[in-house]
C-alpha cells in the first residue's frame, strides 16, 4: 500500500509539472475535458482518505482497549479529528471540481448556441 501511494505521489508531481507547462494553452473544451480526470483522481483520493481514517480509528480503538487513560489516546483523538476533516475536505473538493466542470460545460453550450445564431443568414425583409 505504501509503495502504491508513493508511486501515486510521484506521478502527481510529474502531472503537475506538465500541467504548469501547458495549462495556459488549453481552450474551453480542453479545460472541461481535463477537469474530468482531475475530479476522478480527487474522488480516488477521497476513497483513500476514508480507508486511512478507518484504519486510524481501528488503531485508536485498540489503543483505548489497551490503555484507556494512555498518553497516546488524546493525540490519536486529535489526529482523528484532523483526518476526518481532511476526508470531508477532499470530498468537498471533488464536488466543487465536478460542479465547476458542469458549469463550464453549460457555458460552452450557451456560447456554441449563440455562435450558431450569429451564423444564420438574416431573415428576409
XYZ file of N, CA and C in Angstrom:
375
model
N 0.819 -1.197 0.000
C 0.000 0.000 0.000
C 0.859 1.256 0.000
N 1.869 1.270 0.840
C 2.729 2.454 0.937
C 3.453 2.694 -0.387
N 3.912 1.610 -1.026
C 4.601 1.753 -2.302
C 3.667 2.329 -3.366
N 2.415 1.875 -3.367
C 1.444 2.383 -4.335
C 1.174 3.865 -4.108
N 1.052 4.270 -2.852
C 0.815 5.683 -2.558
C 2.031 6.529 -2.919
N 3.231 5.997 -2.682
C 4.449 6.708 -3.095
C 4.480 6.889 -4.613
N 4.096 5.833 -5.346
C 4.062 5.914 -6.803
C 3.034 6.951 -7.257
N 1.880 6.970 -6.601
C 0.841 7.950 -6.922
C 1.349 9.373 -6.686
N 2.020 9.581 -5.580
C 2.556 10.912 -5.272
C 3.599 11.328 -6.310
N 4.451 10.387 -6.702
C 5.461 10.693 -7.708
C 4.832 11.036 -9.052
N 3.828 10.293 -9.436
C 3.131 10.561 -10.683
C 2.414 11.907 -10.620
N 1.846 12.225 -9.474
C 1.155 13.509 -9.312
C 2.120 14.678 -9.511
N 3.353 14.540 -9.036
C 4.362 15.594 -9.230
C 4.660 15.765 -10.720
N 4.799 14.656 -11.443
C 5.046 14.730 -12.886
C 3.874 15.384 -13.620
N 2.656 15.035 -13.237
C 1.468 15.632 -13.858
C 1.426 17.128 -13.573
N 1.753 17.520 -12.360
C 1.763 18.939 -12.006
C 2.782 19.700 -12.850
N 3.966 19.142 -13.022
C 4.985 19.796 -13.846
C 4.497 19.968 -15.281
N 3.874 18.941 -15.806
C 3.345 19.005 -17.176
C 2.220 20.033 -17.270
N 1.353 20.046 -16.280
C 0.234 20.992 -16.281
C 0.733 22.426 -16.236
N 1.763 22.681 -15.465
C 2.303 24.041 -15.385
C 2.822 24.516 -16.729
N 3.274 23.583 -17.546
C 3.833 23.940 -18.852
C 2.760 24.126 -19.922
N 1.586 23.522 -19.738
C 0.620 23.526 -20.834
C -0.764 24.058 -20.499
N -1.044 24.370 -19.279
C -2.394 24.787 -18.890
C -2.826 26.064 -19.602
N -1.926 27.002 -19.779
C -2.290 28.278 -20.397
C -2.766 28.123 -21.837
N -2.405 27.032 -22.491
C -2.773 26.833 -23.893
C -4.115 26.127 -24.068
N -4.746 25.714 -22.982
C -5.997 24.966 -23.105
C -7.164 25.869 -23.478
N -7.936 25.423 -24.456
C -9.184 26.093 -24.804
C -10.260 25.628 -23.824
N -11.446 26.213 -23.941
C -12.524 25.870 -23.018
C -12.860 24.379 -23.065
N -13.010 23.829 -24.258
C -13.356 22.407 -24.378
C -12.266 21.516 -23.767
N -11.025 21.884 -23.961
C -9.929 21.095 -23.392
C -9.883 21.224 -21.875
N -10.195 22.399 -21.366
C -10.238 22.603 -19.923
C -11.333 21.743 -19.307
N -12.495 21.713 -19.956
C -13.599 20.880 -19.472
C -13.180 19.417 -19.473
N -12.534 18.999 -20.550
C -12.095 17.606 -20.662
C -11.040 17.273 -19.602
N -10.123 18.192 -19.323
C -9.063 17.956 -18.331
C -9.624 17.886 -16.914
N -10.705 18.589 -16.654
C -11.289 18.573 -15.311
C -11.898 17.219 -14.962
N -12.306 16.453 -15.958
C -12.923 15.151 -15.683
C -11.944 14.190 -15.000
N -10.751 13.942 -15.566
C -9.831 13.044 -14.856
C -9.305 13.650 -13.550
N -9.237 14.977 -13.483
C -8.822 15.596 -12.228
C -9.838 15.296 -11.132
N -11.114 15.475 -11.438
C -12.163 15.178 -10.454
C -12.162 13.697 -10.097
N -11.936 12.840 -11.078
C -11.892 11.396 -10.811
C -10.720 11.053 -9.901
N -9.603 11.719 -10.094
C -8.434 11.488 -9.245
C -8.702 11.941 -7.819
N -9.349 13.073 -7.670
C -9.687 13.569 -6.335
C -10.673 12.607 -5.662
N -11.578 12.025 -6.447
C -12.506 11.041 -5.884
C -11.741 9.823 -5.353
N -10.742 9.390 -6.095
C -9.900 8.278 -5.628
C -9.199 8.670 -4.328
N -8.689 9.890 -4.274
C -8.037 10.367 -3.047
C -9.014 10.366 -1.879
N -10.270 10.688 -2.151
C -11.272 10.648 -1.082
C -11.419 9.223 -0.548
N -11.520 8.256 -1.449
C -11.661 6.862 -1.005
C -10.424 6.406 -0.221
N -9.261 6.846 -0.643
C -8.041 6.517 0.101
C -8.049 7.161 1.485
N -8.498 8.402 1.562
C -8.535 9.072 2.870
C -9.551 8.401 3.790
N -10.651 7.909 3.241
C -11.632 7.169 4.045
C -10.984 5.914 4.610
N -10.262 5.186 3.758
C -9.604 3.953 4.212
C -8.575 4.245 5.305
N -7.800 5.302 5.147
C -6.775 5.629 6.142
C -7.404 6.098 7.445
N -8.503 6.840 7.356
C -9.191 7.297 8.567
C -9.805 6.111 9.307
N -10.359 5.161 8.571
C -10.895 3.950 9.214
C -9.792 3.184 9.933
N -8.642 3.056 9.288
C -7.535 2.339 9.927
C -7.060 3.085 11.177
N -6.958 4.401 11.079
C -6.547 5.177 12.255
C -7.571 5.023 13.380
N -8.846 4.938 13.033
C -9.892 4.716 14.035
C -9.728 3.353 14.694
N -9.449 2.327 13.898
C -9.221 0.989 14.470
C -8.024 1.003 15.416
N -6.963 1.665 15.002
C -5.764 1.739 15.850
C -6.058 2.495 17.139
N -6.853 3.548 17.041
C -7.230 4.312 18.243
C -8.052 3.446 19.183
N -8.989 2.671 18.616
C -9.820 1.792 19.437
C -8.991 0.712 20.116
N -8.009 0.193 19.413
C -7.107 -0.798 20.005
C -6.302 -0.178 21.149
N -5.851 1.037 20.933
C -5.096 1.748 21.969
C -5.971 1.992 23.191
N -7.225 2.369 22.972
C -8.142 2.626 24.077
C -8.433 1.344 24.851
N -8.509 0.223 24.161
C -8.755 -1.050 24.834
C -7.563 -1.456 25.695
N -6.360 -1.149 25.220
C -5.144 -1.499 25.972
C -4.923 -0.556 27.149
N -5.021 0.732 26.863
C -4.734 1.751 27.880
C -5.777 2.870 27.788
N -6.905 2.708 28.473
C -7.974 3.708 28.378
C -7.542 5.118 28.782
N -6.561 5.209 29.663
C -6.068 6.523 30.073
C -4.657 6.764 29.563
N -4.280 6.052 28.505
C -2.910 6.141 27.980
C -2.602 7.506 27.398
N -1.313 7.862 27.396
C -0.902 9.190 26.924
C -1.116 9.386 25.418
N -1.153 8.314 24.644
C -1.296 8.446 23.190
C -2.740 8.680 22.762
N -3.678 8.344 23.624
C -5.092 8.395 23.247
C -5.557 9.803 22.869
N -5.158 10.784 23.614
C -5.561 12.163 23.328
C -5.020 12.614 21.975
N -3.769 12.281 21.698
C -3.178 12.652 20.408
C -3.869 11.916 19.272
N -4.236 10.672 19.506
C -4.939 9.914 18.470
C -6.326 10.487 18.216
N -7.001 10.916 19.277
C -8.307 11.563 19.108
C -8.173 12.837 18.271
N -7.163 13.619 18.562
C -6.916 14.843 17.793
C -6.602 14.504 16.342
N -5.806 13.464 16.137
C -5.475 13.035 14.773
C -6.734 12.648 14.011
N -7.652 11.957 14.671
C -8.887 11.548 14.004
C -9.749 12.744 13.601
N -9.747 13.781 14.420
C -10.485 14.999 14.057
C -9.890 15.577 12.773
N -8.569 15.669 12.727
C -7.903 16.215 11.541
C -8.123 15.330 10.312
N -7.999 14.026 10.486
C -8.190 13.105 9.370
C -9.613 13.162 8.836
N -10.578 13.235 9.735
C -11.977 13.318 9.312
C -12.243 14.620 8.569
N -11.701 15.712 9.076
C -11.854 16.998 8.376
C -11.175 16.949 7.006
N -10.010 16.343 6.933
C -9.322 16.191 5.650
C -10.134 15.366 4.679
N -10.704 14.297 5.171
C -11.549 13.425 4.350
C -12.737 14.206 3.789
N -13.392 14.977 4.630
C -14.533 15.774 4.186
C -14.100 16.867 3.210
N -12.928 17.417 3.421
C -12.415 18.454 2.527
C -12.146 17.886 1.141
N -11.590 16.689 1.078
C -11.337 16.055 -0.217
C -12.664 15.769 -0.925
N -13.657 15.312 -0.179
C -14.970 15.069 -0.772
C -15.557 16.377 -1.307
N -15.405 17.450 -0.551
C -15.899 18.754 -0.991
C -15.149 19.215 -2.240
N -13.842 19.004 -2.271
C -13.052 19.372 -3.450
C -13.554 18.627 -4.680
N -13.831 17.351 -4.535
C -14.359 16.577 -5.667
C -15.676 17.167 -6.143
N -16.559 17.455 -5.220
C -17.866 18.016 -5.570
C -17.703 19.360 -6.291
N -16.836 20.211 -5.773
C -16.652 21.531 -6.373
C -16.033 21.446 -7.765
N -15.061 20.554 -7.939
C -14.469 20.372 -9.266
C -15.505 19.863 -10.266
N -16.297 18.884 -9.855
C -17.332 18.344 -10.739
C -18.383 19.406 -11.056
N -18.760 20.193 -10.068
C -19.745 21.256 -10.289
C -19.184 22.339 -11.205
N -17.944 22.707 -10.976
C -17.302 23.706 -11.839
C -17.210 23.226 -13.275
N -16.862 21.960 -13.453
C -16.798 21.378 -14.800
C -18.175 21.426 -15.453
N -19.196 21.079 -14.696
C -20.564 21.104 -15.223
C -20.948 22.518 -15.674
N -20.624 23.510 -14.871
C -20.962 24.894 -15.222
C -20.183 25.368 -16.446
N -18.914 24.965 -16.565
C -18.147 25.315 -17.765
C -18.754 24.654 -19.003
N -19.236 23.440 -18.833
C -19.892 22.748 -19.947
C -21.147 23.510 -20.376
N -21.926 23.982 -19.412
C -23.116 24.778 -19.731
C -22.718 26.069 -20.442
N -21.637 26.693 -19.992
C -21.175 27.930 -20.630
C -20.763 27.662 -22.074
N -20.082 26.549 -22.306
C -19.672 26.203 -23.668
C -20.885 25.960 -24.556
N -21.889 25.277 -24.024
C -23.111 25.036 -24.802
C -23.807 26.346 -25.146
N -23.885 27.250 -24.188
C -24.526 28.545 -24.442
C -23.738 29.350 -25.464
N -22.415 29.302 -25.343
C -21.581 30.033 -26.298
C -21.753 29.455 -27.696
N -21.752 28.136 -27.785
C -21.915 27.490 -29.087
C -23.281 27.784 -29.702
N -24.327 27.771 -28.874
C -25.662 28.044 -29.421
C -25.773 29.493 -29.871
N -25.135 30.421 -29.178
C -25.199 31.830 -29.598
C -24.366 32.047 -30.855
N -23.285 31.304 -31.036
C -22.484 31.420 -32.252
C -23.259 30.895 -33.451
N -24.041 29.835 -33.235
C -24.855 29.304 -34.322
C -25.926 30.309 -34.736
N -26.453 31.048 -33.769
C -27.440 32.068 -34.101
C -26.798 33.180 -34.922
N -25.559 33.538 -34.590
C -24.852 34.585 -35.322
C -24.531 34.158 -36.744
N -24.428 32.860 -36.991
C -24.049 32.368 -38.309
C -25.252 32.199 -39.245
N -26.435 32.295 -38.738
C -27.629 32.169 -39.576
C -27.757 33.401 -40.464
N -28.244 33.199 -41.655
C -28.472 34.378 -42.507
C -29.576 35.256 -41.930
N -29.499 36.511 -42.149
C -30.550 37.378 -41.618
C -31.891 37.052 -42.254
N -32.978 37.270 -41.535
C -34.300 36.970 -42.101
C -34.588 37.896 -43.278
N -35.394 37.432 -44.213
C -35.719 38.306 -45.363
C -36.493 39.540 -44.901
N -36.316 40.655 -45.608
C -37.037 41.902 -45.211
C -38.516 41.828 -45.451
